[in-house]
Amino acid sequence: MCGIVGVVAKTPVNQLLYDGLLVLQHRGQDAAGIVTSEGHVFHMHKGQGLVRDVFRTRNMRSLLGNTGIGHVRYPTAGSASSLAESQPFYVNSPFGIVLAHNGNLTNDKQLKDEMYRTDLRHINTNSDSEALLNVFAHELGKRITGLALTADIVFDAIEAVHQRVRGAYAVVALIAGFGLVAFRDPHGIRPLSLGTHETPEGTEYLVASESVVLDTMGFKLERDVAPGEALYITFDGVFHNRQCHPNPQLVPCIFEHVYFARPDSVIDGISVHEARLNMGVQLADKVRSIAPALNIDVVIPIPDTSRDAALQLANALGLPYREGFMKNRYIGRTFIMPGQASRKKSVRQKLNPIAVEFRGKNVLLVDDSIVRGTTSKEIVQMVRDSGAKKVYLASAAPPVKFPHVYGIDMPTRAELIATGRSAEQIAEEIGADAVIYQELTDLISACREASGGAITEFETSCFDGKYITGDVTDAYLDALEAKRLSPLSAKVKDGDADSRVLDMNIGVAEQNLI
């Protein structure tokens, strides 16, 4: 999962992009990058780490221009944690294009083979985002004659991209000398919001992974970019859009509402906060059926994402709601930290129990989801050490049993605690007295209700194994897992970049691309 932002403004955008990436920091903490456009010249700076660590004053001063794109990266599907994989990516033909991508392609191996054998283009990293950039650049180049570029040429190229590419992708790109491009996959799996800001000099446009960026930057949320739709905004602010897929269907990723998105965001017309409140109501019905046997004294959320659901659950059951953990906000989110050892070590650093809220009580902990179970096991033990009599754990999401191949780092079935285990077995594994899961139908109902009934289907593959793109087979999953478990992949996932890839990219972190 990553965060992207793109803006066409009337004044310099370096600070705006930086601030936007700070707002999206929860979507990726591995790396950050910004590219701005000044006429035909791109200015780039990117590096590994948090936004605040990647950019210094000297870097910001070099990011000149009134148009730009930004990216925060979270490595997916066993990809490398390295400078070479940081975005945006750049190609010099046609015109010069930089691109940032949120999502994950499921046919990137095929695309890279086509690039080498047919399109005669070079892919320098293992990133599917670089493959996507080269597909777009190739299709655009096929349609250009001379130095002219029209909106129709851009949209025709994106139509071809949709035909060739499979998976989840929300994209922002800059074409040197012309404008900003944004587009979304035909199923709308990954989110993308569009906003405007009126100035005396004209309208400014901003696209971002979440609407909260628009709110904090003073832009008005106009709408979400539709599945299969593409936007082309020239550097002087002329707005074009077109549906570039013959059969688009909105099937957004439900895990955005479970975990990833900020609660103050609105995605595809759904308030994330409202969806999570609804999850609490639905989960309360499940708990109510067995609550008398549990004799629950208090409901306590595992911060932060589960707070909305836990509060509503407690209200629905008439139980006390308490904050029982203090969170160190200077430790990264454990779910997206590479390496199991790092994940386990960070739990105690990140959360500290308030013992008085647990001592002598039957406690119902509420979490947004249970993925690997490592964090849950540590937390349950912390609660027991604080004097709790009974420790129950309720999940606002159903059991995660299948890999999520559309941009979330859950690639191996063996890593998922719910694969092949019952709720009773999971409780035993993590040391809880009981584990209670949300039903998938109830989760879907919670999000559908928050949409006002407008969205009828969600991407739920990690819960039910149904992959909306239709190209994810057992063989594909086996190959993905083999890649993740290979010695090189394991080395990279623990934070050691492949030096052979990195050596080819020395100096890419800060440069002017002409």
Short mmCIF file of C-alpha atoms in Angstrom, two decimals:
data_model
loop_
_atom_site.label_atom_id
_atom_site.label_comp_id
_atom_site.label_asym_id
_atom_site.label_seq_id
_atom_site.Cartn_x
_atom_site.Cartn_y
_atom_site.Cartn_z
CA MET A 1 0.00 0.00 0.00
CA CYS A 2 1.32 3.43 -0.94
CA GLY A 3 0.16 7.02 -0.98
CA ILE A 4 0.21 9.29 -4.02
CA VAL A 5 -0.50 12.94 -4.63
CA GLY A 6 -0.40 15.13 -7.75
CA VAL A 7 -1.08 18.83 -8.15
CA VAL A 8 -1.37 21.46 -10.86
CA ALA A 9 -1.24 24.88 -9.19
CA LYS A 10 -0.58 28.54 -9.89
CA THR A 11 2.22 28.88 -7.34
CA PRO A 12 5.17 26.68 -6.27
CA VAL A 13 4.00 23.26 -5.08
CA ASN A 14 7.01 21.90 -3.18
CA GLN A 15 5.60 22.70 0.28
CA LEU A 16 2.12 21.56 -0.70
CA LEU A 17 3.43 18.18 -1.88
CA TYR A 18 5.53 17.76 1.25
CA ASP A 19 2.55 18.53 3.48
CA GLY A 20 0.36 16.17 1.46
CA LEU A 21 2.84 13.33 1.89
CA LEU A 22 2.94 13.95 5.64
CA VAL A 23 -0.84 13.46 5.69
CA LEU A 24 -0.41 10.20 3.76
CA GLN A 25 2.50 8.95 5.87
CA HIS A 26 0.32 6.19 7.34
CA ARG A 27 0.13 4.60 3.87
CA GLY A 28 3.87 3.98 3.64
CA GLN A 29 6.97 4.50 5.73
CA ASP A 30 9.65 2.79 3.65
CA ALA A 31 10.47 5.67 1.29
CA ALA A 32 9.23 9.02 -0.02
CA GLY A 33 9.74 11.02 -3.18
CA ILE A 34 8.72 14.24 -4.92
CA VAL A 35 9.10 15.38 -8.51
CA THR A 36 8.21 18.90 -9.60
CA SER A 37 8.03 20.28 -13.12
CA GLU A 38 9.49 23.57 -14.27
CA GLY A 39 8.72 23.84 -17.97
CA HIS A 40 10.46 20.89 -19.62
CA VAL A 41 12.66 20.21 -16.60
CA PHE A 42 11.86 17.75 -13.80
CA HIS A 43 13.35 18.23 -10.34
CA MET A 44 13.46 15.06 -8.24
CA HIS A 45 14.34 14.11 -4.70
CA LYS A 46 13.57 10.75 -3.11
CA GLY A 47 15.02 8.53 -0.46
CA GLN A 48 14.34 5.86 2.14
CA GLY A 49 12.62 6.68 5.39
CA LEU A 50 9.84 8.91 6.65
CA VAL A 51 8.90 12.10 4.82
CA ARG A 52 10.38 14.29 7.53
CA ASP A 53 13.71 12.45 7.25
CA VAL A 54 13.95 12.30 3.46
CA PHE A 55 13.45 16.03 2.80
CA ARG A 56 15.65 18.82 4.09
CA THR A 57 15.52 22.54 3.36
CA ARG A 58 18.13 22.24 0.62
CA ASN A 59 16.05 19.52 -1.05
CA MET A 60 12.89 21.60 -0.91
CA ARG A 61 14.60 24.61 -2.44
CA SER A 62 15.59 22.52 -5.46
CA LEU A 63 12.02 21.34 -6.12
CA LEU A 64 10.96 24.22 -8.38
CA GLY A 65 7.73 24.53 -10.34
CA ASN A 66 3.97 24.86 -10.04
CA THR A 67 3.19 21.21 -10.83
CA GLY A 68 4.36 18.02 -9.20
CA ILE A 69 3.69 14.55 -7.87
CA GLY A 70 4.65 12.79 -4.65
CA HIS A 71 4.76 9.26 -3.27
CA VAL A 72 5.16 7.46 0.04
CA ARG A 73 6.11 3.83 -0.34
CA TYR A 74 5.18 0.67 1.46
CA PRO A 75 6.90 -2.37 -0.12
CA THR A 76 4.50 -5.08 -1.30
CA ALA A 77 4.59 -8.71 -2.41
CA GLY A 78 8.15 -9.35 -1.34
CA SER A 79 9.55 -6.31 -3.11
CA ALA A 80 12.87 -4.82 -2.08
CA SER A 81 13.26 -2.18 0.58
CA SER A 82 15.82 -0.06 -1.25
CA LEU A 83 16.48 3.30 -2.83
CA ALA A 84 16.22 1.69 -6.25
CA GLU A 85 12.57 0.85 -5.61
CA SER A 86 11.64 4.34 -4.38
CA GLN A 87 9.19 6.36 -6.45
CA PRO A 88 8.48 8.33 -8.59
CA PHE A 89 10.14 6.54 -11.53
CA TYR A 90 11.43 8.32 -14.64
CA VAL A 91 11.82 7.53 -18.35
CA ASN A 92 13.15 9.97 -20.91
CA SER A 93 10.96 9.01 -23.87
CA PRO A 94 8.57 10.22 -25.08
CA PHE A 95 9.19 13.77 -23.86
CA GLY A 96 10.17 12.57 -20.38
CA ILE A 97 7.67 11.01 -17.98
CA VAL A 98 7.68 10.51 -14.19
CA LEU A 99 5.12 8.25 -12.54
CA ALA A 100 4.00 7.24 -9.05
CA HIS A 101 1.76 4.25 -8.43
CA ASN A 102 -0.35 2.89 -5.57
CA GLY A 103 -1.29 -0.75 -5.91
CA ASN A 104 0.15 -3.97 -7.24
CA LEU A 105 0.12 -5.50 -10.72
CA THR A 106 -0.65 -9.19 -11.03
CA ASN A 107 0.85 -9.65 -14.51
CA ASP A 108 4.07 -7.68 -14.05
CA LYS A 109 6.21 -10.69 -15.02
CA GLN A 110 4.42 -10.89 -18.35
CA LEU A 111 4.71 -7.12 -18.85
CA LYS A 112 8.45 -7.14 -18.16
CA ASP A 113 8.90 -9.96 -20.67
CA GLU A 114 6.93 -7.95 -23.26
CA MET A 115 9.04 -4.89 -22.53
CA TYR A 116 12.22 -6.83 -23.26
CA ARG A 117 11.09 -8.93 -26.22
CA THR A 118 8.59 -6.71 -28.01
CA ASP A 119 8.65 -3.12 -26.80
CA LEU A 120 12.47 -3.01 -26.56
CA ARG A 121 12.39 -1.09 -23.30
CA HIS A 122 14.64 -1.60 -20.28
CA ILE A 123 13.30 -2.27 -16.78
CA ASN A 124 15.98 -1.45 -14.22
CA THR A 125 14.36 -2.68 -10.99
CA ASN A 126 12.03 -5.38 -9.73
CA SER A 127 9.24 -2.84 -9.24
CA ASP A 128 5.94 -3.37 -11.01
CA SER A 129 5.53 0.41 -10.93
CA GLU A 130 8.48 0.83 -13.28
CA ALA A 131 6.90 -1.73 -15.59
CA LEU A 132 3.64 0.23 -15.51
CA LEU A 133 5.50 3.44 -16.35
CA ASN A 134 7.17 1.80 -19.34
CA VAL A 135 3.89 0.35 -20.64
CA PHE A 136 2.34 3.83 -20.50
CA ALA A 137 5.40 5.46 -22.10
CA HIS A 138 5.49 2.86 -24.86
CA GLU A 139 1.80 3.19 -25.68
CA LEU A 140 2.06 6.98 -25.62
CA GLY A 141 5.10 6.95 -27.89
CA LYS A 142 3.31 4.76 -30.47
CA ARG A 143 0.65 7.42 -30.89
CA ILE A 144 2.76 10.56 -31.09
CA THR A 145 3.85 12.22 -34.31
CA GLY A 146 6.20 15.18 -34.03
CA LEU A 147 6.14 17.27 -30.87
CA ALA A 148 2.37 17.54 -30.47
CA LEU A 149 0.43 15.96 -27.62
CA THR A 150 -3.34 16.06 -27.28
CA ALA A 151 -5.70 14.81 -24.60
CA ASP A 152 -7.02 12.19 -27.03
CA ILE A 153 -3.51 10.78 -27.53
CA VAL A 154 -3.05 10.52 -23.77
CA PHE A 155 -6.41 8.83 -23.28
CA ASP A 156 -5.86 6.42 -26.18
CA ALA A 157 -2.57 5.39 -24.57
CA ILE A 158 -4.30 4.79 -21.24
CA GLU A 159 -6.95 2.68 -22.98
CA ALA A 160 -4.09 0.50 -24.20
CA VAL A 161 -2.63 0.39 -20.68
CA HIS A 162 -5.94 -0.94 -19.35
CA GLN A 163 -5.90 -3.64 -22.03
CA ARG A 164 -2.39 -4.80 -21.16
CA VAL A 165 -2.21 -4.35 -17.38
CA ARG A 166 -3.91 -6.44 -14.70
CA GLY A 167 -4.19 -5.73 -11.01
CA ALA A 168 -4.74 -2.68 -8.84
CA TYR A 169 -3.38 0.72 -9.74
CA ALA A 170 -4.03 4.35 -8.97
CA VAL A 171 -1.52 6.50 -10.85
CA VAL A 172 -0.24 10.05 -11.09
CA ALA A 173 2.28 11.03 -13.76
CA LEU A 174 3.89 14.10 -15.29
CA ILE A 175 4.68 14.49 -19.00
CA ALA A 176 7.48 17.03 -19.47
CA GLY A 177 6.29 20.23 -21.08
CA PHE A 178 2.63 19.20 -21.14
CA GLY A 179 0.78 18.25 -17.98
CA LEU A 180 -0.33 15.90 -15.24
CA VAL A 181 -2.03 12.55 -15.87
CA ALA A 182 -4.01 10.53 -13.33
CA PHE A 183 -5.88 7.28 -13.83
CA ARG A 184 -7.39 4.39 -11.90
CA ASP A 185 -7.76 0.68 -12.65
CA PRO A 186 -11.06 -0.51 -14.18
CA HIS A 187 -12.25 -1.97 -10.86
CA GLY A 188 -11.30 1.04 -8.75
CA ILE A 189 -9.55 -1.24 -6.28
CA ARG A 190 -7.19 1.48 -5.06
CA PRO A 191 -8.63 4.90 -4.17
CA LEU A 192 -8.03 8.25 -5.88
CA SER A 193 -9.75 11.54 -5.01
CA LEU A 194 -10.00 14.75 -7.07
CA GLY A 195 -10.19 18.24 -5.60
CA THR A 196 -10.08 21.87 -6.75
CA HIS A 197 -9.06 25.21 -5.32
CA GLU A 198 -10.18 28.49 -6.86
CA THR A 199 -7.62 31.32 -7.05
CA PRO A 200 -7.61 34.73 -8.78
CA GLU A 201 -5.29 33.18 -11.39
CA GLY A 202 -7.60 30.22 -12.05
CA THR A 203 -8.47 26.75 -10.80
CA GLU A 204 -5.88 24.54 -9.12
CA TYR A 205 -6.28 20.75 -9.19
CA LEU A 206 -5.13 18.10 -6.73
CA VAL A 207 -5.48 14.32 -6.84
CA ALA A 208 -4.56 12.11 -3.89
CA SER A 209 -5.03 8.65 -2.43
CA GLU A 210 -7.31 9.98 0.30
CA SER A 211 -9.64 12.94 0.57
CA VAL A 212 -8.03 14.01 3.85
CA VAL A 213 -5.16 15.48 1.78
CA LEU A 214 -7.64 17.77 0.03
CA ASP A 215 -9.17 18.84 3.34
CA THR A 216 -5.88 19.72 4.97
CA MET A 217 -4.51 21.48 1.88
CA GLY A 218 -7.57 23.71 1.49
CA PHE A 219 -8.95 22.00 -1.62
CA LYS A 220 -12.60 21.15 -2.18
CA LEU A 221 -13.36 17.47 -2.71
CA GLU A 222 -15.09 17.27 -6.08
CA ARG A 223 -15.38 13.49 -6.46
CA ASP A 224 -13.44 10.28 -6.75
CA VAL A 225 -11.75 9.39 -10.00
CA ALA A 226 -14.00 6.71 -11.49
CA PRO A 227 -12.76 3.17 -12.21
CA GLY A 228 -11.12 3.18 -15.64
CA GLU A 229 -11.26 6.97 -15.86
CA ALA A 230 -8.27 9.11 -16.78
CA LEU A 231 -7.58 12.80 -16.14
CA TYR A 232 -5.23 15.00 -18.13
CA ILE A 233 -4.57 18.48 -16.75
CA THR A 234 -2.26 20.72 -18.72
CA PHE A 235 0.34 22.80 -16.92
CA ASP A 236 -1.72 25.92 -17.61
CA GLY A 237 -4.77 24.35 -15.92
CA VAL A 238 -6.94 23.02 -18.75
CA PHE A 239 -8.84 19.99 -17.42
CA HIS A 240 -9.68 16.94 -19.57
CA ASN A 241 -11.16 13.59 -18.58
CA ARG A 242 -12.41 10.46 -20.30
CA GLN A 243 -13.58 6.96 -19.44
CA CYS A 244 -10.87 4.74 -20.89
CA HIS A 245 -12.29 1.28 -20.28
CA PRO A 246 -15.36 -0.26 -21.98
CA ASN A 247 -16.64 -2.10 -18.90
CA PRO A 248 -15.60 -0.38 -15.67
CA GLN A 249 -16.99 -1.69 -12.41
CA LEU A 250 -16.44 -0.16 -8.99
CA VAL A 251 -15.19 -2.89 -6.64
CA PRO A 252 -13.06 -1.03 -4.07
CA CYS A 253 -10.78 -2.75 -1.57
CA ILE A 254 -12.67 -3.22 1.68
CA PHE A 255 -9.41 -3.36 3.66
CA GLU A 256 -9.06 0.40 3.14
CA HIS A 257 -12.00 0.82 5.50
CA VAL A 258 -10.89 -1.90 7.89
CA TYR A 259 -7.36 -0.68 8.41
CA PHE A 260 -5.45 1.49 5.99
CA ALA A 261 -7.35 4.69 5.41
CA ARG A 262 -7.56 7.52 7.91
CA PRO A 263 -10.99 7.75 9.58
CA ASP A 264 -11.41 11.36 8.44
CA SER A 265 -11.18 10.32 4.77
CA VAL A 266 -14.09 9.78 2.40
CA ILE A 267 -13.38 7.11 -0.22
CA ASP A 268 -15.80 6.47 -3.08
CA GLY A 269 -18.47 8.32 -1.12
CA ILE A 270 -17.94 6.24 2.02
CA SER A 271 -16.94 7.95 5.25
CA VAL A 272 -14.25 5.67 6.68
CA HIS A 273 -15.28 6.76 10.18
CA GLU A 274 -18.92 5.85 9.55
CA ALA A 275 -17.97 2.49 8.03
CA ARG A 276 -15.95 1.63 11.14
CA LEU A 277 -18.78 2.68 13.43
CA ASN A 278 -21.04 0.34 11.47
CA MET A 279 -18.50 -2.44 11.87
CA GLY A 280 -18.79 -2.01 15.63
CA VAL A 281 -22.56 -2.32 15.51
CA GLN A 282 -22.37 -5.46 13.40
CA LEU A 283 -19.67 -6.98 15.60
CA ALA A 284 -21.77 -6.24 18.70
CA ASP A 285 -24.49 -8.51 17.34
CA LYS A 286 -21.95 -11.33 17.05
CA VAL A 287 -20.60 -10.73 20.57
CA ARG A 288 -24.11 -10.41 22.02
CA SER A 289 -24.93 -13.98 21.06
CA ILE A 290 -22.18 -15.28 23.36
CA ALA A 291 -21.68 -12.32 25.73
CA PRO A 292 -23.50 -13.80 28.78
CA ALA A 293 -21.07 -16.71 28.82
CA LEU A 294 -18.10 -14.34 28.66
CA ASN A 295 -19.22 -12.00 31.46
CA ILE A 296 -17.35 -9.05 29.92
CA ASP A 297 -16.46 -6.17 32.26
CA VAL A 298 -14.88 -3.68 29.86
CA VAL A 299 -14.25 -3.04 26.14
CA ILE A 300 -10.78 -1.75 25.24
CA PRO A 301 -9.54 -0.93 21.71
CA ILE A 302 -6.09 -1.78 20.42
CA PRO A 303 -5.05 1.65 19.08
CA ASP A 304 -5.61 3.31 16.75
CA THR A 305 -7.71 1.98 13.89
CA SER A 306 -10.12 -0.04 16.02
CA ARG A 307 -11.32 2.82 18.22
CA ASP A 308 -14.43 3.65 16.21
CA ALA A 309 -15.60 0.04 16.08
CA ALA A 310 -14.79 -0.60 19.75
CA LEU A 311 -16.67 2.48 20.95
CA GLN A 312 -19.77 1.61 18.97
CA LEU A 313 -19.57 -2.03 20.07
CA ALA A 314 -19.40 -0.99 23.72
CA ASN A 315 -22.35 1.39 23.30
CA ALA A 316 -24.42 -1.28 21.58
CA LEU A 317 -23.73 -3.79 24.36
CA GLY A 318 -24.08 -1.29 27.20
CA LEU A 319 -20.56 -2.01 28.41
CA PRO A 320 -17.92 0.43 29.70
CA TYR A 321 -15.43 1.64 27.08
CA ARG A 322 -11.92 2.43 28.30
CA GLU A 323 -8.58 3.38 26.78
CA GLY A 324 -6.17 0.78 28.07
CA PHE A 325 -3.00 1.37 26.07
CA MET A 326 -0.59 4.24 25.71
CA LYS A 327 0.92 4.39 22.26
CA ASN A 328 4.40 5.60 21.38
CA ARG A 329 3.72 7.48 18.16
CA TYR A 330 7.35 7.53 17.18
CA ILE A 331 7.42 3.80 16.42
CA GLY A 332 6.28 2.64 12.97
CA ARG A 333 3.04 0.71 12.49
CA THR A 334 3.96 -2.90 13.18
CA PHE A 335 1.85 -4.30 10.37
CA ILE A 336 3.92 -2.64 7.66
CA MET A 337 7.37 -3.10 9.13
CA PRO A 338 9.56 -5.50 7.12
CA GLY A 339 10.80 -8.55 8.94
CA GLN A 340 9.01 -10.65 11.55
CA ALA A 341 11.71 -10.03 14.16
CA SER A 342 11.29 -6.27 13.82
CA ARG A 343 7.52 -6.63 14.08
CA LYS A 344 7.68 -8.66 17.30
CA LYS A 345 10.27 -6.44 18.91
CA SER A 346 8.35 -3.25 18.20
CA VAL A 347 5.09 -4.25 19.92
CA ARG A 348 6.43 -3.67 23.43
CA GLN A 349 8.08 -0.44 22.34
CA LYS A 350 4.90 0.78 20.72
CA LEU A 351 2.14 -0.08 23.21
CA ASN A 352 2.20 0.03 27.00
CA PRO A 353 -0.83 -1.09 29.03
CA ILE A 354 -2.50 1.03 31.71
CA ALA A 355 -2.60 -1.73 34.31
CA VAL A 356 -5.49 -0.33 36.36
CA GLU A 357 -7.87 -0.76 33.41
CA PHE A 358 -7.13 -4.49 33.22
CA ARG A 359 -6.51 -5.64 36.78
CA GLY A 360 -9.12 -8.13 37.98
CA LYS A 361 -11.37 -7.71 34.91
CA ASN A 362 -12.73 -9.80 32.07
CA VAL A 363 -11.51 -7.72 29.14
CA LEU A 364 -12.79 -7.63 25.56
CA LEU A 365 -10.03 -6.28 23.34
CA VAL A 366 -11.11 -5.00 19.92
CA ASP A 367 -8.75 -4.89 16.96
CA ASP A 368 -9.38 -3.93 13.34
CA SER A 369 -8.10 -7.29 12.07
CA ILE A 370 -5.87 -10.23 12.94
CA VAL A 371 -3.38 -10.99 10.21
CA ARG A 372 -0.29 -12.88 11.33
CA GLY A 373 -1.23 -13.02 15.01
CA THR A 374 2.22 -12.00 16.20
CA THR A 375 1.11 -8.62 17.52
CA SER A 376 -2.07 -10.08 18.99
CA LYS A 377 -0.14 -12.68 20.95
CA GLU A 378 2.16 -10.06 22.45
CA ILE A 379 -0.75 -7.81 23.39
CA VAL A 380 -2.75 -10.61 24.99
CA GLN A 381 0.27 -11.49 27.12
CA MET A 382 0.73 -7.84 28.12
CA VAL A 383 -2.91 -7.71 29.27
CA ARG A 384 -2.51 -10.89 31.27
CA ASP A 385 0.66 -9.51 32.86
CA SER A 386 -1.40 -6.45 33.86
CA GLY A 387 -3.71 -8.63 35.95
CA ALA A 388 -6.69 -9.36 33.68
CA LYS A 389 -8.79 -12.38 34.71
CA LYS A 390 -9.98 -13.20 31.19
CA VAL A 391 -8.79 -11.83 27.86
CA TYR A 392 -11.08 -11.98 24.83
CA LEU A 393 -10.20 -10.60 21.42
CA ALA A 394 -12.77 -9.40 18.88
CA SER A 395 -11.81 -8.58 15.29
CA ALA A 396 -13.77 -6.00 13.29
CA ALA A 397 -12.77 -7.97 10.18
CA PRO A 398 -13.34 -11.63 9.28
CA PRO A 399 -10.49 -14.17 9.38
CA VAL A 400 -7.73 -13.26 6.92
CA LYS A 401 -7.14 -16.55 5.10
CA PHE A 402 -5.79 -15.63 1.70
CA PRO A 403 -2.99 -13.47 0.29
CA HIS A 404 -3.90 -9.94 -0.71
CA VAL A 405 -2.21 -9.44 -4.08
CA TYR A 406 -3.51 -5.93 -4.81
CA GLY A 407 -1.12 -3.92 -2.68
CA ILE A 408 -1.04 -5.29 0.87
CA ASP A 409 1.96 -7.28 2.08
CA MET A 410 0.24 -10.55 2.98
CA PRO A 411 1.68 -12.81 0.28
CA THR A 412 2.04 -16.22 1.96
CA ARG A 413 -0.77 -18.34 3.31
CA ALA A 414 1.57 -19.84 5.89
CA GLU A 415 1.98 -16.40 7.50
CA LEU A 416 -1.75 -15.94 8.03
CA ILE A 417 -2.84 -17.26 11.40
CA ALA A 418 -6.40 -17.97 10.23
CA THR A 419 -5.33 -20.25 7.39
CA GLY A 420 -6.36 -23.77 8.37
CA ARG A 421 -7.31 -22.78 11.94
CA SER A 422 -10.64 -22.36 13.71
CA ALA A 423 -11.37 -19.41 16.01
CA GLU A 424 -10.79 -21.73 18.98
CA GLN A 425 -7.40 -22.79 17.62
CA ILE A 426 -6.44 -19.18 16.97
CA ALA A 427 -7.38 -18.25 20.53
CA GLU A 428 -5.15 -21.02 21.80
CA GLU A 429 -2.32 -19.91 19.51
CA ILE A 430 -2.34 -16.30 20.73
CA GLY A 431 -3.15 -17.12 24.35
CA ALA A 432 -6.64 -15.58 24.46
CA ASP A 433 -9.65 -17.06 26.24
CA ALA A 434 -11.76 -16.53 23.11
CA VAL A 435 -11.46 -14.94 19.66
CA ILE A 436 -14.55 -13.48 17.99
CA TYR A 437 -14.53 -12.59 14.30
CA GLN A 438 -16.79 -10.34 12.27
CA GLU A 439 -18.78 -12.15 9.58
CA LEU A 440 -17.86 -11.18 6.01
CA THR A 441 -21.49 -10.47 5.14
CA ASP A 442 -21.68 -8.11 8.11
CA LEU A 443 -18.45 -6.32 7.14
CA ILE A 444 -19.78 -5.79 3.62
CA SER A 445 -23.09 -4.61 5.04
CA ALA A 446 -21.31 -2.08 7.27
CA CYS A 447 -19.46 -0.52 4.33
CA ARG A 448 -22.42 -0.72 1.95
CA GLU A 449 -24.60 1.08 4.50
CA ALA A 450 -21.98 3.84 4.78
CA SER A 451 -22.14 4.25 0.99
CA GLY A 452 -25.89 4.73 1.15
CA GLY A 453 -26.28 1.54 -0.86
CA ALA A 454 -24.37 3.01 -3.81
CA ILE A 455 -21.62 0.36 -3.73
CA THR A 456 -22.86 -3.20 -4.02
CA GLU A 457 -19.59 -5.13 -4.29
CA PHE A 458 -16.19 -4.88 -2.59
CA GLU A 459 -12.82 -6.46 -3.18
CA THR A 460 -12.61 -9.00 -0.33
CA SER A 461 -10.07 -11.52 -1.61
CA CYS A 462 -8.06 -11.76 1.61
CA PHE A 463 -11.19 -13.05 3.35
CA ASP A 464 -12.83 -15.24 0.69
CA GLY A 465 -10.09 -15.96 -1.88
CA LYS A 466 -12.10 -14.43 -4.75
CA TYR A 467 -9.81 -12.27 -6.90
CA ILE A 468 -11.73 -9.73 -8.95
CA THR A 469 -9.18 -9.46 -11.79
CA GLY A 470 -9.69 -13.13 -12.65
CA ASP A 471 -6.01 -13.89 -13.26
CA VAL A 472 -4.87 -14.97 -9.78
CA THR A 473 -4.48 -18.74 -9.75
CA ASP A 474 -3.01 -21.20 -7.25
CA ALA A 475 0.08 -21.33 -9.46
CA TYR A 476 0.39 -17.55 -9.24
CA LEU A 477 0.12 -17.64 -5.44
CA ASP A 478 2.63 -20.49 -5.23
CA ALA A 479 5.12 -18.51 -7.33
CA LEU A 480 4.59 -15.41 -5.20
CA GLU A 481 5.20 -17.34 -2.02
CA ALA A 482 8.30 -19.01 -3.45
CA LYS A 483 9.67 -15.59 -4.34
CA ARG A 484 9.04 -14.29 -0.85
CA LEU A 485 10.64 -17.30 0.79
CA SER A 486 13.75 -17.33 -1.40
CA PRO A 487 17.04 -16.46 0.39
CA LEU A 488 17.45 -13.21 -1.55
CA SER A 489 13.88 -12.13 -0.86
CA ALA A 490 14.28 -12.90 2.83
CA LYS A 491 17.45 -10.85 2.92
CA VAL A 492 15.76 -7.91 1.23
CA LYS A 493 12.67 -8.09 3.43
CA ASP A 494 14.90 -7.69 6.48
CA GLY A 495 16.05 -4.38 5.06
CA ASP A 496 19.20 -5.28 3.07
CA ALA A 497 18.88 -3.93 -0.45
CA ASP A 498 20.05 -6.04 -3.35
CA SER A 499 23.39 -4.35 -4.01
CA ARG A 500 23.35 -5.35 -7.65
CA VAL A 501 20.18 -3.33 -8.18
CA LEU A 502 21.28 -0.50 -5.94
CA ASP A 503 24.65 -0.06 -7.63
CA MET A 504 22.93 0.70 -10.93
CA ASN A 505 20.95 3.49 -9.32
CA ILE A 506 23.57 5.42 -7.40
CA GLY A 507 22.82 9.11 -7.62
CA VAL A 508 19.12 8.79 -8.45
CA ALA A 509 18.04 10.25 -5.10
CA GLU A 510 18.58 13.85 -6.06
CA GLN A 511 18.95 15.15 -9.58
CA ASN A 512 17.45 17.34 -12.26
CA LEU A 513 16.02 15.32 -15.11
CA ILE A 514 15.92 17.19 -18.42
#
